Coordinates of C-alpha atoms in Angstrom, one line a residue:
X44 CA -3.1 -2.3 -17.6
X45 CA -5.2 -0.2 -15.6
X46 CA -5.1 3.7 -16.3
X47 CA -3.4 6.2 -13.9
X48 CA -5.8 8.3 -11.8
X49 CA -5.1 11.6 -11.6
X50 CA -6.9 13.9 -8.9
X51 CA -7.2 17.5 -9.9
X52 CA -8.4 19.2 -13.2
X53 CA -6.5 22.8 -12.8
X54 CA -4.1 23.1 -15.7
X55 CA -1.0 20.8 -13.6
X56 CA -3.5 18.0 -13.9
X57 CA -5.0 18.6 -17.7
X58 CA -1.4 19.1 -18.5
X59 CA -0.2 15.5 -17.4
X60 CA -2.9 13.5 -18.4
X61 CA -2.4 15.1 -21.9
X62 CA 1.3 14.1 -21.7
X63 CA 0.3 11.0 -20.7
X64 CA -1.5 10.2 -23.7
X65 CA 1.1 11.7 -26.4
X66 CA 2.8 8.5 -24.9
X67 CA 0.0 6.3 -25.5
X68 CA -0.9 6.2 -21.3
X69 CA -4.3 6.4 -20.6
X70 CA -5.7 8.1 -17.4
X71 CA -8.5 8.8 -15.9
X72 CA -9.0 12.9 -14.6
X73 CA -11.1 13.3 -11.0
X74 CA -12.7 16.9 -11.4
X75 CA -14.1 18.2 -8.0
X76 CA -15.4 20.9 -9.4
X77 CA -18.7 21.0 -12.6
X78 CA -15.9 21.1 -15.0
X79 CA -15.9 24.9 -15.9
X80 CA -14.0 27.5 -15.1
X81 CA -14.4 31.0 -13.6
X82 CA -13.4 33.7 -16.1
X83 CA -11.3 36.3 -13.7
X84 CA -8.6 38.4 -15.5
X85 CA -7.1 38.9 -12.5
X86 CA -6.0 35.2 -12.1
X87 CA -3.0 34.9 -15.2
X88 CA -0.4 33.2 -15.1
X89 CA 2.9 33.8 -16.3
X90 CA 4.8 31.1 -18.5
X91 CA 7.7 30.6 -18.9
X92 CA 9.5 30.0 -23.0
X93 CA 10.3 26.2 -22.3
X94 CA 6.4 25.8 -20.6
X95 CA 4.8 27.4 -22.8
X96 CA 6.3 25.4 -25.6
X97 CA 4.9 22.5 -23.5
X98 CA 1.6 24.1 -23.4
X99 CA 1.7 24.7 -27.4
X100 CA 2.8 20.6 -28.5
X101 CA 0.0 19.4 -25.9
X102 CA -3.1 21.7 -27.4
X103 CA -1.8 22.9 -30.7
X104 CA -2.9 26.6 -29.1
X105 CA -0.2 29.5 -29.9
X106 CA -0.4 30.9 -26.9
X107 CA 0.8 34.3 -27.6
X108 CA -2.5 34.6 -29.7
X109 CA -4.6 33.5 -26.8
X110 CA -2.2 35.3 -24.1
X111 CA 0.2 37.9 -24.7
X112 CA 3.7 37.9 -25.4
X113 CA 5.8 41.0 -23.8
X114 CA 7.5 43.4 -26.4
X115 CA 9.5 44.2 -23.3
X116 CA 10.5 45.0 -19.9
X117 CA 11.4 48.2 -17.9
X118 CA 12.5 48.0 -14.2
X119 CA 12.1 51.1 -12.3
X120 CA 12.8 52.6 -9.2
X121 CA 11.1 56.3 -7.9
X122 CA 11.5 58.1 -11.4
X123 CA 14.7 56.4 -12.4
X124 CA 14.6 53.7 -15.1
X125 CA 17.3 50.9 -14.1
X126 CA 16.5 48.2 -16.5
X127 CA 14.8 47.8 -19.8
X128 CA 14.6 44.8 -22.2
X129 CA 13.6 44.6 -25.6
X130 CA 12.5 40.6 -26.4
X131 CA 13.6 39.1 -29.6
X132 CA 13.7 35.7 -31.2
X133 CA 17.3 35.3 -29.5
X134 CA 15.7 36.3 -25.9
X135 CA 12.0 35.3 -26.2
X136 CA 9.5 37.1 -23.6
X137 CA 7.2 35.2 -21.5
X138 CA 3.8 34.7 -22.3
X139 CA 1.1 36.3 -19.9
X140 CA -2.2 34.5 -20.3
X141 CA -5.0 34.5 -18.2
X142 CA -5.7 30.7 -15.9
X143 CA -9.4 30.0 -17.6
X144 CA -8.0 30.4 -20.8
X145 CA -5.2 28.3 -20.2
X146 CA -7.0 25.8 -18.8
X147 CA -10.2 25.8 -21.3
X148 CA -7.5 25.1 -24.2
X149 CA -6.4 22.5 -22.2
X150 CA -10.0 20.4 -21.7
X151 CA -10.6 21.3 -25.4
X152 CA -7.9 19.5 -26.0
X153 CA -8.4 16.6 -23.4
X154 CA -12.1 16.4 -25.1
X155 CA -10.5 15.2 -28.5
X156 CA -8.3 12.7 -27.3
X157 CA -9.4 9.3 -26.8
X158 CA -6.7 8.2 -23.9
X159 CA -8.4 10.9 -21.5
X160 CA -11.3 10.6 -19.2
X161 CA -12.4 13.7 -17.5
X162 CA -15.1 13.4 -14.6
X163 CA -16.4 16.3 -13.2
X164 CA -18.1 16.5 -9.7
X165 CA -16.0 14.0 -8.2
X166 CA -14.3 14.2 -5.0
X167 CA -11.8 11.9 -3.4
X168 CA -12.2 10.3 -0.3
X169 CA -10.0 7.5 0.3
X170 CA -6.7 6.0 -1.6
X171 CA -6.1 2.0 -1.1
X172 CA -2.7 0.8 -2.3
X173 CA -1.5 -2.8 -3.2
X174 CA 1.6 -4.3 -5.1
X175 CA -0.4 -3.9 -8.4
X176 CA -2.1 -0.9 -8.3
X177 CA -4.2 2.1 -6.5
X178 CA -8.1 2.3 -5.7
X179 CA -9.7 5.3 -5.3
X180 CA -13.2 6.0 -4.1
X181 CA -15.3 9.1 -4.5
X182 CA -17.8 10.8 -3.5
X183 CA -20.8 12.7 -5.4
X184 CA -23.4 12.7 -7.9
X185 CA -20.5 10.3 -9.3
X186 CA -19.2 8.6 -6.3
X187 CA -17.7 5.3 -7.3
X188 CA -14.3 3.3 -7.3
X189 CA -11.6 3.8 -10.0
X190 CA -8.7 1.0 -10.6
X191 CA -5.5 2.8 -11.2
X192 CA -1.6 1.8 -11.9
X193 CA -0.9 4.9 -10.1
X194 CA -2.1 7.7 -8.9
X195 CA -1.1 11.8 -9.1
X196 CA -2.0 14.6 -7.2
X197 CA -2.6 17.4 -8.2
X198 CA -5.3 18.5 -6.3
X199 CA -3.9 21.8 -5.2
X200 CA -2.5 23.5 -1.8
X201 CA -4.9 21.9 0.2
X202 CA -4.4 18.5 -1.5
X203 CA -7.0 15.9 -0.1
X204 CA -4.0 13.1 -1.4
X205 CA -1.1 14.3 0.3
X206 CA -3.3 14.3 3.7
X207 CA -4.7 10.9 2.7
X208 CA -1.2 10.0 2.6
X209 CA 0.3 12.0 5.6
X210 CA 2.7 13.8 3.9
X211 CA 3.9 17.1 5.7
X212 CA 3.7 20.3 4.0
X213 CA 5.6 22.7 6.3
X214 CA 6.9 26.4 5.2
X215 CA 6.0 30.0 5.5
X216 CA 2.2 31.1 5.6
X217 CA 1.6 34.8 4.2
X218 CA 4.7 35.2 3.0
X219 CA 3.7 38.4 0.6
X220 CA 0.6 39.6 -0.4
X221 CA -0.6 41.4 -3.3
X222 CA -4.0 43.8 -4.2
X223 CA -4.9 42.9 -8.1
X224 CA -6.8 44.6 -10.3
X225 CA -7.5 43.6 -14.1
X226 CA -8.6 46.9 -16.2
X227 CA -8.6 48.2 -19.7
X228 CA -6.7 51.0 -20.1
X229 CA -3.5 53.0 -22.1
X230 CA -0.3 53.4 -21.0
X231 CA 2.5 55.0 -22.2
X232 CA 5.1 51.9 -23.0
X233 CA 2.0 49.5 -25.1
X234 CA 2.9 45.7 -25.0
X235 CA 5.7 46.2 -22.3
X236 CA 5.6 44.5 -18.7
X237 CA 6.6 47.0 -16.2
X238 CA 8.1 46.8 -12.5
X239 CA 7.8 49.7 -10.3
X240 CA 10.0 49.9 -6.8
X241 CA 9.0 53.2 -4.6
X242 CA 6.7 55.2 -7.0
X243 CA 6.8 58.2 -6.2
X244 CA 3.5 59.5 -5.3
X245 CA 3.5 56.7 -2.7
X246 CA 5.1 58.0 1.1
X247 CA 8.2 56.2 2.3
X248 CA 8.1 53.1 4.3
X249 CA 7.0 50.0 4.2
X250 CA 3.6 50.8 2.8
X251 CA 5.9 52.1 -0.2
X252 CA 5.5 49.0 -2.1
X253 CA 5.6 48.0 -5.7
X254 CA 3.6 48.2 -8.1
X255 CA 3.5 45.7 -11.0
X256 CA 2.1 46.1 -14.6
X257 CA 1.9 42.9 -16.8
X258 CA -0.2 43.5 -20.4
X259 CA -2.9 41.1 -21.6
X260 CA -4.4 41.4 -24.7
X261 CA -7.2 43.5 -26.0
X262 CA -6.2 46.5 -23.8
X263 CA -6.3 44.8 -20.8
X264 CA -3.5 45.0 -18.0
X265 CA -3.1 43.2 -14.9
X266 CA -1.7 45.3 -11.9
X267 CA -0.6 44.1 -9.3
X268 CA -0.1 46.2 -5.5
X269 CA 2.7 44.6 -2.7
X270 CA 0.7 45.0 0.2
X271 CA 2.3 45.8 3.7
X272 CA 3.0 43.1 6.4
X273 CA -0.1 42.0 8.4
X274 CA -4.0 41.8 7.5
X275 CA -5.4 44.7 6.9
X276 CA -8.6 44.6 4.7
X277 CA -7.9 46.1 1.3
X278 CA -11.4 47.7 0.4
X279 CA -12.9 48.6 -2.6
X280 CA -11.6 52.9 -1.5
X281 CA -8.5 51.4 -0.9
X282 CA -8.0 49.7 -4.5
X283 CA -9.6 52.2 -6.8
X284 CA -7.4 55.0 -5.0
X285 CA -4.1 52.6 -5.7
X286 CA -5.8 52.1 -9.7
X287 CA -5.9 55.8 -9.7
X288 CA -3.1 57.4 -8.6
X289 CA -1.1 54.5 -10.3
X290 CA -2.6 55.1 -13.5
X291 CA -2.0 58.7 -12.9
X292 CA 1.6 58.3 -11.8
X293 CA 2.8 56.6 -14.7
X294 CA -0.1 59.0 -17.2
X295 CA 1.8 62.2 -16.4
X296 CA -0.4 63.4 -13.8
X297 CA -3.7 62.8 -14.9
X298 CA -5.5 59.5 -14.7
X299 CA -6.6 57.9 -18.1
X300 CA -9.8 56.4 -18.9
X301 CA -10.2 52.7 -17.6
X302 CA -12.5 50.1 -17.2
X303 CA -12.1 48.1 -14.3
X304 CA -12.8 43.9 -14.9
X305 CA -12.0 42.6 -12.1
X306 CA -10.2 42.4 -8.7
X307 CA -8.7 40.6 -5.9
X308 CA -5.9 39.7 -3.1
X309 CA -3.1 37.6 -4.0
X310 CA -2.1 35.5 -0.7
X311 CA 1.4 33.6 -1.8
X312 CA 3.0 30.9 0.6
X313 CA 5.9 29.1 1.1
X314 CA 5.5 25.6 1.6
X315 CA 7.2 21.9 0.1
X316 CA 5.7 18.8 1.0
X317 CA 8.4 16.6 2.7
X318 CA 7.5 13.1 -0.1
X319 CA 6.2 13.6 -3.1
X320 CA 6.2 9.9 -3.4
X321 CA 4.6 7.0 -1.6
X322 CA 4.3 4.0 -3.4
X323 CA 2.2 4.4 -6.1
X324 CA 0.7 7.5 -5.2
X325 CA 2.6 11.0 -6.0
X326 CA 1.9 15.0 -5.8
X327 CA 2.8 17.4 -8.1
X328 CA 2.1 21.5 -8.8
X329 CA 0.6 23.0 -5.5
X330 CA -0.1 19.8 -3.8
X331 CA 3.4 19.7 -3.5
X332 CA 4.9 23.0 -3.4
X333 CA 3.8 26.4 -3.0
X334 CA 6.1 29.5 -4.0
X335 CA 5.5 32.9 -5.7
X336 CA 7.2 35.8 -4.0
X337 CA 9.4 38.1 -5.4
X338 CA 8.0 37.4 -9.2
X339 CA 8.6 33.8 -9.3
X340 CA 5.4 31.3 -10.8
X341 CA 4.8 28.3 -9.0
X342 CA 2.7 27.1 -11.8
X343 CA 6.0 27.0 -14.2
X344 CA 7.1 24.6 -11.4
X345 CA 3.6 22.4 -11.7
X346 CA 3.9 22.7 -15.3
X347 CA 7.6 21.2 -15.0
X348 CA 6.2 18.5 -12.6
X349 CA 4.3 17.3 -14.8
X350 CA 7.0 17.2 -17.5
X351 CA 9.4 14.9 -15.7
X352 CA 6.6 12.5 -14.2
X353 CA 4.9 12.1 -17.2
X354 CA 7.5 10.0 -19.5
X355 CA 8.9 8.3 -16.2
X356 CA 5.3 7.0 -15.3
X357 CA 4.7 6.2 -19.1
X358 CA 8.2 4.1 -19.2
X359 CA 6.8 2.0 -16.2
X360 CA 3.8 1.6 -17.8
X361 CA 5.0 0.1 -20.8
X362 CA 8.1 -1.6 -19.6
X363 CA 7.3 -2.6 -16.3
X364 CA 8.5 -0.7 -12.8
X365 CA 11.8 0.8 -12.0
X366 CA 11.8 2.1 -8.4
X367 CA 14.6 4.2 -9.5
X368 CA 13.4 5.9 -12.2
X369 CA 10.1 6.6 -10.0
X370 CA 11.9 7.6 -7.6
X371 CA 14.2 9.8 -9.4
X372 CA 10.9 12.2 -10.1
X373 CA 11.0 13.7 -6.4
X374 CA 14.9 13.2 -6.3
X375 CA 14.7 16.4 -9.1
X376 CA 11.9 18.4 -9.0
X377 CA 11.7 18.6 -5.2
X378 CA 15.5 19.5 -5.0
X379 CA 14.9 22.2 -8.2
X380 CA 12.1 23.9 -6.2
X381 CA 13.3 23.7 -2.6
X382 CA 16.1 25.5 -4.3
X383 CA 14.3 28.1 -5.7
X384 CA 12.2 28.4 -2.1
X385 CA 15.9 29.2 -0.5
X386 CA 17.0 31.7 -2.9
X387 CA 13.6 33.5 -2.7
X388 CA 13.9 33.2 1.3
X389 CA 17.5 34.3 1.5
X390 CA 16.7 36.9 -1.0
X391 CA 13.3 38.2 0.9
X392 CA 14.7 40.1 3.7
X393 CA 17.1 42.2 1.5
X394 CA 14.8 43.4 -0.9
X395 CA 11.9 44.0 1.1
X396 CA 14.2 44.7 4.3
X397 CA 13.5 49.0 3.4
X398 CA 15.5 50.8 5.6
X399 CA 18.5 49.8 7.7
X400 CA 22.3 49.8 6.8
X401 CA 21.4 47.9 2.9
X402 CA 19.7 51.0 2.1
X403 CA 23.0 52.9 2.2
X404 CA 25.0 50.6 0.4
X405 CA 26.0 51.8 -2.6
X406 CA 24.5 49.5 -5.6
X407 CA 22.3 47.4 -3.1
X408 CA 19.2 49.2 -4.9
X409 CA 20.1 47.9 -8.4
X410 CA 21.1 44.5 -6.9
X411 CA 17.5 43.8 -6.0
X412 CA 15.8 45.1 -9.0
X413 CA 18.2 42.9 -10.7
X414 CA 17.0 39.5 -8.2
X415 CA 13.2 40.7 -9.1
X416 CA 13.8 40.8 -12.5
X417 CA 15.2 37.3 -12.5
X418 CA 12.1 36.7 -10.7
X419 CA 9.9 38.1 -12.9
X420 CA 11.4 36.9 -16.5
X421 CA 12.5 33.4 -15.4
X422 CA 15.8 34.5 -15.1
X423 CA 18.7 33.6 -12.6
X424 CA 18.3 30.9 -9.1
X425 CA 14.9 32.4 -8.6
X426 CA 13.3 31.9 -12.3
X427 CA 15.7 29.6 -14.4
X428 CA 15.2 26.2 -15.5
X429 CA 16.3 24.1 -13.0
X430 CA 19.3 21.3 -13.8
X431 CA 19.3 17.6 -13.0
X432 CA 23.4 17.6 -12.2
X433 CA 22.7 15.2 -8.9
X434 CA 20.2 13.1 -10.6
X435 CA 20.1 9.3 -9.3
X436 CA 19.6 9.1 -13.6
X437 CA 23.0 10.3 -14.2
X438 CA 25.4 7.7 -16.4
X439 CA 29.0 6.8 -15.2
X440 CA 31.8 8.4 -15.6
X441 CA 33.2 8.1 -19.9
X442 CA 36.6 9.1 -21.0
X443 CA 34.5 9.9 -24.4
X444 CA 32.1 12.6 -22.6
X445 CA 33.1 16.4 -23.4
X446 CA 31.6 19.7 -22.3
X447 CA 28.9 22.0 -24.3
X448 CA 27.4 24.8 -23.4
X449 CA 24.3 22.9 -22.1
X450 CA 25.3 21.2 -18.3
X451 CA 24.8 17.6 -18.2
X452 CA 20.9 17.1 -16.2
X453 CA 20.1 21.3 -18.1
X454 CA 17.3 21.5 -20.9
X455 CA 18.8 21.4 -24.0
X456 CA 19.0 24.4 -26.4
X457 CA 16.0 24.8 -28.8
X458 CA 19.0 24.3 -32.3
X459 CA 17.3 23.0 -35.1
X460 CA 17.2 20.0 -36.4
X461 CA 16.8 17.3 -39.2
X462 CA 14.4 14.6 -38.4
X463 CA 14.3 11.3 -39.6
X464 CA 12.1 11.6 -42.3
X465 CA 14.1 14.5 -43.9
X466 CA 12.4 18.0 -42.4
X467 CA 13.8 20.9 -40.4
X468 CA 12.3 21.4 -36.9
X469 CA 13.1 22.9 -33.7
X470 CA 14.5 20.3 -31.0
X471 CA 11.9 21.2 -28.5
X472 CA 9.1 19.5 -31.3
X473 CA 10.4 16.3 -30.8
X474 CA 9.8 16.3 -26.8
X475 CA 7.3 14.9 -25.3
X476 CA 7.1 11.3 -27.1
X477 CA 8.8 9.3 -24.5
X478 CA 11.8 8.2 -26.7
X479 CA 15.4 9.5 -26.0
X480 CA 16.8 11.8 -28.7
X481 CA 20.1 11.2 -30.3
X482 CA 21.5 14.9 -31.5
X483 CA 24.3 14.5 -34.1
X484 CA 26.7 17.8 -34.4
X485 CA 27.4 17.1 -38.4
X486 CA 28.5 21.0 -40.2
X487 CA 27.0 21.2 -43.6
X488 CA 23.9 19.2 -43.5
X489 CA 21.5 21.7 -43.6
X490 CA 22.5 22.3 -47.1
X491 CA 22.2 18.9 -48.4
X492 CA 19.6 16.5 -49.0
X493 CA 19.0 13.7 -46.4
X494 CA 19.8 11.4 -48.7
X495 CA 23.0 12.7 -49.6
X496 CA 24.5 12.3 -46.4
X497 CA 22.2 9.1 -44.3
X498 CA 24.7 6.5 -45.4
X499 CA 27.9 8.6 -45.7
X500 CA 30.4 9.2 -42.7
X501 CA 29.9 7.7 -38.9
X502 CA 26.1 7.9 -39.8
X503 CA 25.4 4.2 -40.5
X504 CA 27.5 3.3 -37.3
X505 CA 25.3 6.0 -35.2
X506 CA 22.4 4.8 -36.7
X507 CA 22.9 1.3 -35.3
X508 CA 24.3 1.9 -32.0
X509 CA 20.7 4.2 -31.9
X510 CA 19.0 1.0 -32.8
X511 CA 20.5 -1.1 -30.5
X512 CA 19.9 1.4 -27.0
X513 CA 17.8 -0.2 -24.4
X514 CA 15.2 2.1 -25.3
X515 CA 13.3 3.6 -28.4
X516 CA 15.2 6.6 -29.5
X517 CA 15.2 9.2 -32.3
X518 CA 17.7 10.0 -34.4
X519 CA 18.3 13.7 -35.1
X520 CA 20.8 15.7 -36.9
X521 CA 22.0 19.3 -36.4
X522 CA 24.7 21.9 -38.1
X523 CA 25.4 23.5 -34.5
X524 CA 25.1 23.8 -31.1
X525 CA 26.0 26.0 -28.7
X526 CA 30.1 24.7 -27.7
X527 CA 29.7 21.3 -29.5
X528 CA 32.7 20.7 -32.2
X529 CA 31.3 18.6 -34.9
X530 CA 30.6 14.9 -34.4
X531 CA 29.9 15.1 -31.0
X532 CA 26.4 13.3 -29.9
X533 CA 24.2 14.3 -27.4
X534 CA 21.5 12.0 -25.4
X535 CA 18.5 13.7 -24.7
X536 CA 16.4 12.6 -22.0
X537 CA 12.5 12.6 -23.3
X538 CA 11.7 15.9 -21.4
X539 CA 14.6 17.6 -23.2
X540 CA 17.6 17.5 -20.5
X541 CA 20.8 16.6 -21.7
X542 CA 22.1 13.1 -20.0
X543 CA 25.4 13.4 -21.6
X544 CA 27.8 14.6 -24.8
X545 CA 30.0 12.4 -26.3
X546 CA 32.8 12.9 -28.8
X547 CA 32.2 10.7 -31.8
X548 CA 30.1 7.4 -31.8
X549 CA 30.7 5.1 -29.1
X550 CA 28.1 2.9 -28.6
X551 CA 29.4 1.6 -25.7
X552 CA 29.5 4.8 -23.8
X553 CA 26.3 5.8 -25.8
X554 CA 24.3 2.6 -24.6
X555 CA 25.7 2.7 -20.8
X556 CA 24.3 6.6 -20.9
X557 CA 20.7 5.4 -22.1
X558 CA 20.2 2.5 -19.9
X559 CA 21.1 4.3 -16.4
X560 CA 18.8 7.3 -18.2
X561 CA 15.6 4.5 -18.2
X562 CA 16.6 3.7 -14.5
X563 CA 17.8 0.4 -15.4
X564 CA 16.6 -2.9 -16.6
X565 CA 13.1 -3.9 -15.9
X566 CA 11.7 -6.1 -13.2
X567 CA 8.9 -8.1 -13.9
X568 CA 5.5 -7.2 -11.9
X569 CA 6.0 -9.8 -9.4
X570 CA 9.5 -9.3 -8.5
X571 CA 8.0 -5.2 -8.1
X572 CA 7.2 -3.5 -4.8
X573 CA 4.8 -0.9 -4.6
X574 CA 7.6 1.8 -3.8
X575 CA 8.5 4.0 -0.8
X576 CA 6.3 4.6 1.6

């Protein structure tokens, strides 16, 4: 079967085509660009725990060698301190890393694995589609066709495929922007992220701003400077006298030595293309959405794109086409991030409305830096994971189902587990395979010997009615999880949701769950359309 094309080599792109290949899906990678990266410090991105675990099992890279992970986090408003956190194993920071490294540990990796072709100077120009497959022609040094099964976007905000395919891409231009400078300095509070609301060597007003501090490593910081409304030209005066009486603000009064290393203006929009599938064609990361303000990283939302699509495109590979399962990828992710968009556009006007009535209202001032927190640290509607509840995936109704901790469609908790061949490891290592995952809550385990407890108990039963699901699965055992009394048995979906919890073995129920997770039976290739158009 042919491979699937995939336009665009930023890290959305590098990141599916790897996940592609952990399930044994070849693809082919159109780079526009020469296939190098600029170095700028003050392009990082932020990641999120549950993407950056993603990043780690694709490239074997810890990233909080090659990025930084906060020691914590202090919200501030004036001179007042509202907020700070201290990260721990039970409340993990994010990891702050800059894009070109991201994405160089991503084509190192890309360069050892067999199932991935990267092109570099090659630049779409036209998308055919037919009941069997996609052709793509570009154009170049390297112009040529490429065969495809299908074919993935993700070729940025000004996406040459979604045009090809006249998709819309409506929303909010200029919605914030930002002045960023990347330097070398000290400040007081080393390792921690900082948020600053209405500094106060700043004058009132709009022009007020925020300032944010986010730590890289060696020394370096990335700050970043909300810009008033409109487009005024921030000049190279203009920045160095923010670097300076910032650094001095927060230095006590006078500024410390720095280094600057780099600079820039951070435009952030608002937009969500109307399809993200037609056919056999689909968009992901910025070709399909574009969000950002108020602390929130659109790339988490590329990076989670390409999560989902990746096992659902690898299932139809393998098994043949399911419409619904295809189609379930923009049924999700485009109803995750167009709720994120809302609660940053309902949220907008009151923490950046400034004076009026709100700024009177007792608590109003903690209630934002509480919203830009979420934003910040992935917490909350505007950072959070988002939850499957209305997928079309969903199983039907079972008496047998009970409630955890972990919604049915939410990303499973990271517990630890015993795999099948005897060895403790995290859940979240066992993602990314395309196989379901079969969680058994059994207290005691972890004390005993695998072989002490395989063929004792409901084991052998669960065993078998994992054998006989419609799909490969993995059995895994656990001594916890969070609100699950023992013997109850999760389904895992392959990108870590939870489908369903069950009390006991049933492998009716259990079976029922798994099929309506793999969108169904299979229809053969000739009974398959090509999709929605």
């Amino acid at each position: 079967m042919d491979p699937v094309i995939i336009v665009g080599a930023g890290p959305v792109g590098l990141t599916l085509a790897l996940a592609l290949a952990r399930q044994d899906v070849p693809s082919v990678v159109l780079d526009e660009g020469p296939g190098k990266d600029e170095q700028r410090l003050a392009r990082s991105v932020v990641l999120r725990e549950d993407t950056a675990a993603l990043v780690e099992r694709l490239t074997g890279l810890p990233l909080a060698e090659a990025g930084f992970r906060w020691a914590g986090w202090r919200s501030v408003r004036r001179k007042q301190v509202i907020r700070e956190i201290t990260f721990d194993n039970t409340d993990p920071a994010p990891v702050h890393i800059a894009q070109h490294v991201l994405t160089t540990a991503l084509r190192e990796a890309i360069a050892d694995e067999r199932l991935v072709r990267l092109t570099t100077d090659s630049r779409l120009d036209s998308v055919e589609q037919d009941p069997s497959g996609v052709t793509a022609h570009t154009r170049g040094p390297k112009g040529t066709w490429w065969r495809g099964s299908y074919l993935v976007g993700c070729d940025g905000p000004r996406s040459t495929v979604r045009k090809l395919q006249d998709i819309r891409f409506p929303g909010r231009t200029a919605v914030e922007r930002h002045a960023v400078a990347a330097l070398r300095t000290e400040l007081p509070w080393p390792g921690e992220a900082l948020l600053h609301r209405m500094p106060p060597w700043r004058t009132a007003g709009p022009s007020a701003g925020e300032v944010a501090g986010r730590p890289l490593p060696d020394g370096v910081w990335r700050l970043d400077w909300l810009l008033p409304p409109g487009k005024d030209l921030v000049t190279p005066d203009l920045l160095l006298a923010r670097i300076r009486e910032t650094l001095a603000g927060w230095s006590g009064g006078s500024t410390p030595p720095y280094e600057l290393l780099d600079t820039g203006v951070h435009t952030i929009h608002h937009r969500l293309a109307r399809r993200w599938r037609a056919g056999r064609v689909f968009l992901a990361g910025d070709a399909a959405h574009l969000l950002g303000a108020l602390g929130t990283q659109g790339l988490d939302e590329g990076l989670r794109d390409a999560d989902n699509l990746a096992w659902k495109l690898a299932l139809a590979w393998h098994h043949g086409p399911r419409d619904k399962l295809l189609d379930s990828y923009q049924d999700e992710r485009r109803a995750v991030v167009a709720a994120r968009l809302r609660a940053a556009d309902q949220a907008l006007p009151l923490v950046r409305g400034g004076a009026g009535l709100r700024a009177y209202v007792p608590g109003s001032a903690r209630g934002h830096d509480a919203l830009l927190t979420d934003g910040h640290l992935g917490q909350g509607p505007l950072g959070a994971p988002g939850a499957y509840a209305d997928s079309p995936l969903a199983p039907p109704y079972a008496e047998s189902a009970v409630a955890v901790d972990t919604e049915p469609g939410a990303p499973a908790a990271d517990v630890r587990v015993t795999a099948e061949d005897g060895s403790f490891v995290r859940l979240r290592d066992r993602l990314g395979h395309g196989a379901l995952l079969v969680v058994l809550i059994a207290p005691g385990t972890g004390v005993w010997e695998r072989k002490h407890w395989v063929t004792a108990g409901i084991m052998p039963r669960l065993a078998a009615a994992v054998t006989a699901l419609p799909h490969p699965a993995e059995l895994l055992v656990t001594e916890s999880y969070p609100g699950a009394p023992a013997h109850t048995v999760l389904l895992l979906r392959p990108d870590g949701h939870l489908v369903t919890a069950l009390s006991g073995v049933r492998p009716a129920d259990l079976y029922a769950a798994a099929e309506a997770t793999v969108g169904g039976p299979a229809r053969t290739e000739a009974g398959a359309t090509a999709g929605k158009s």
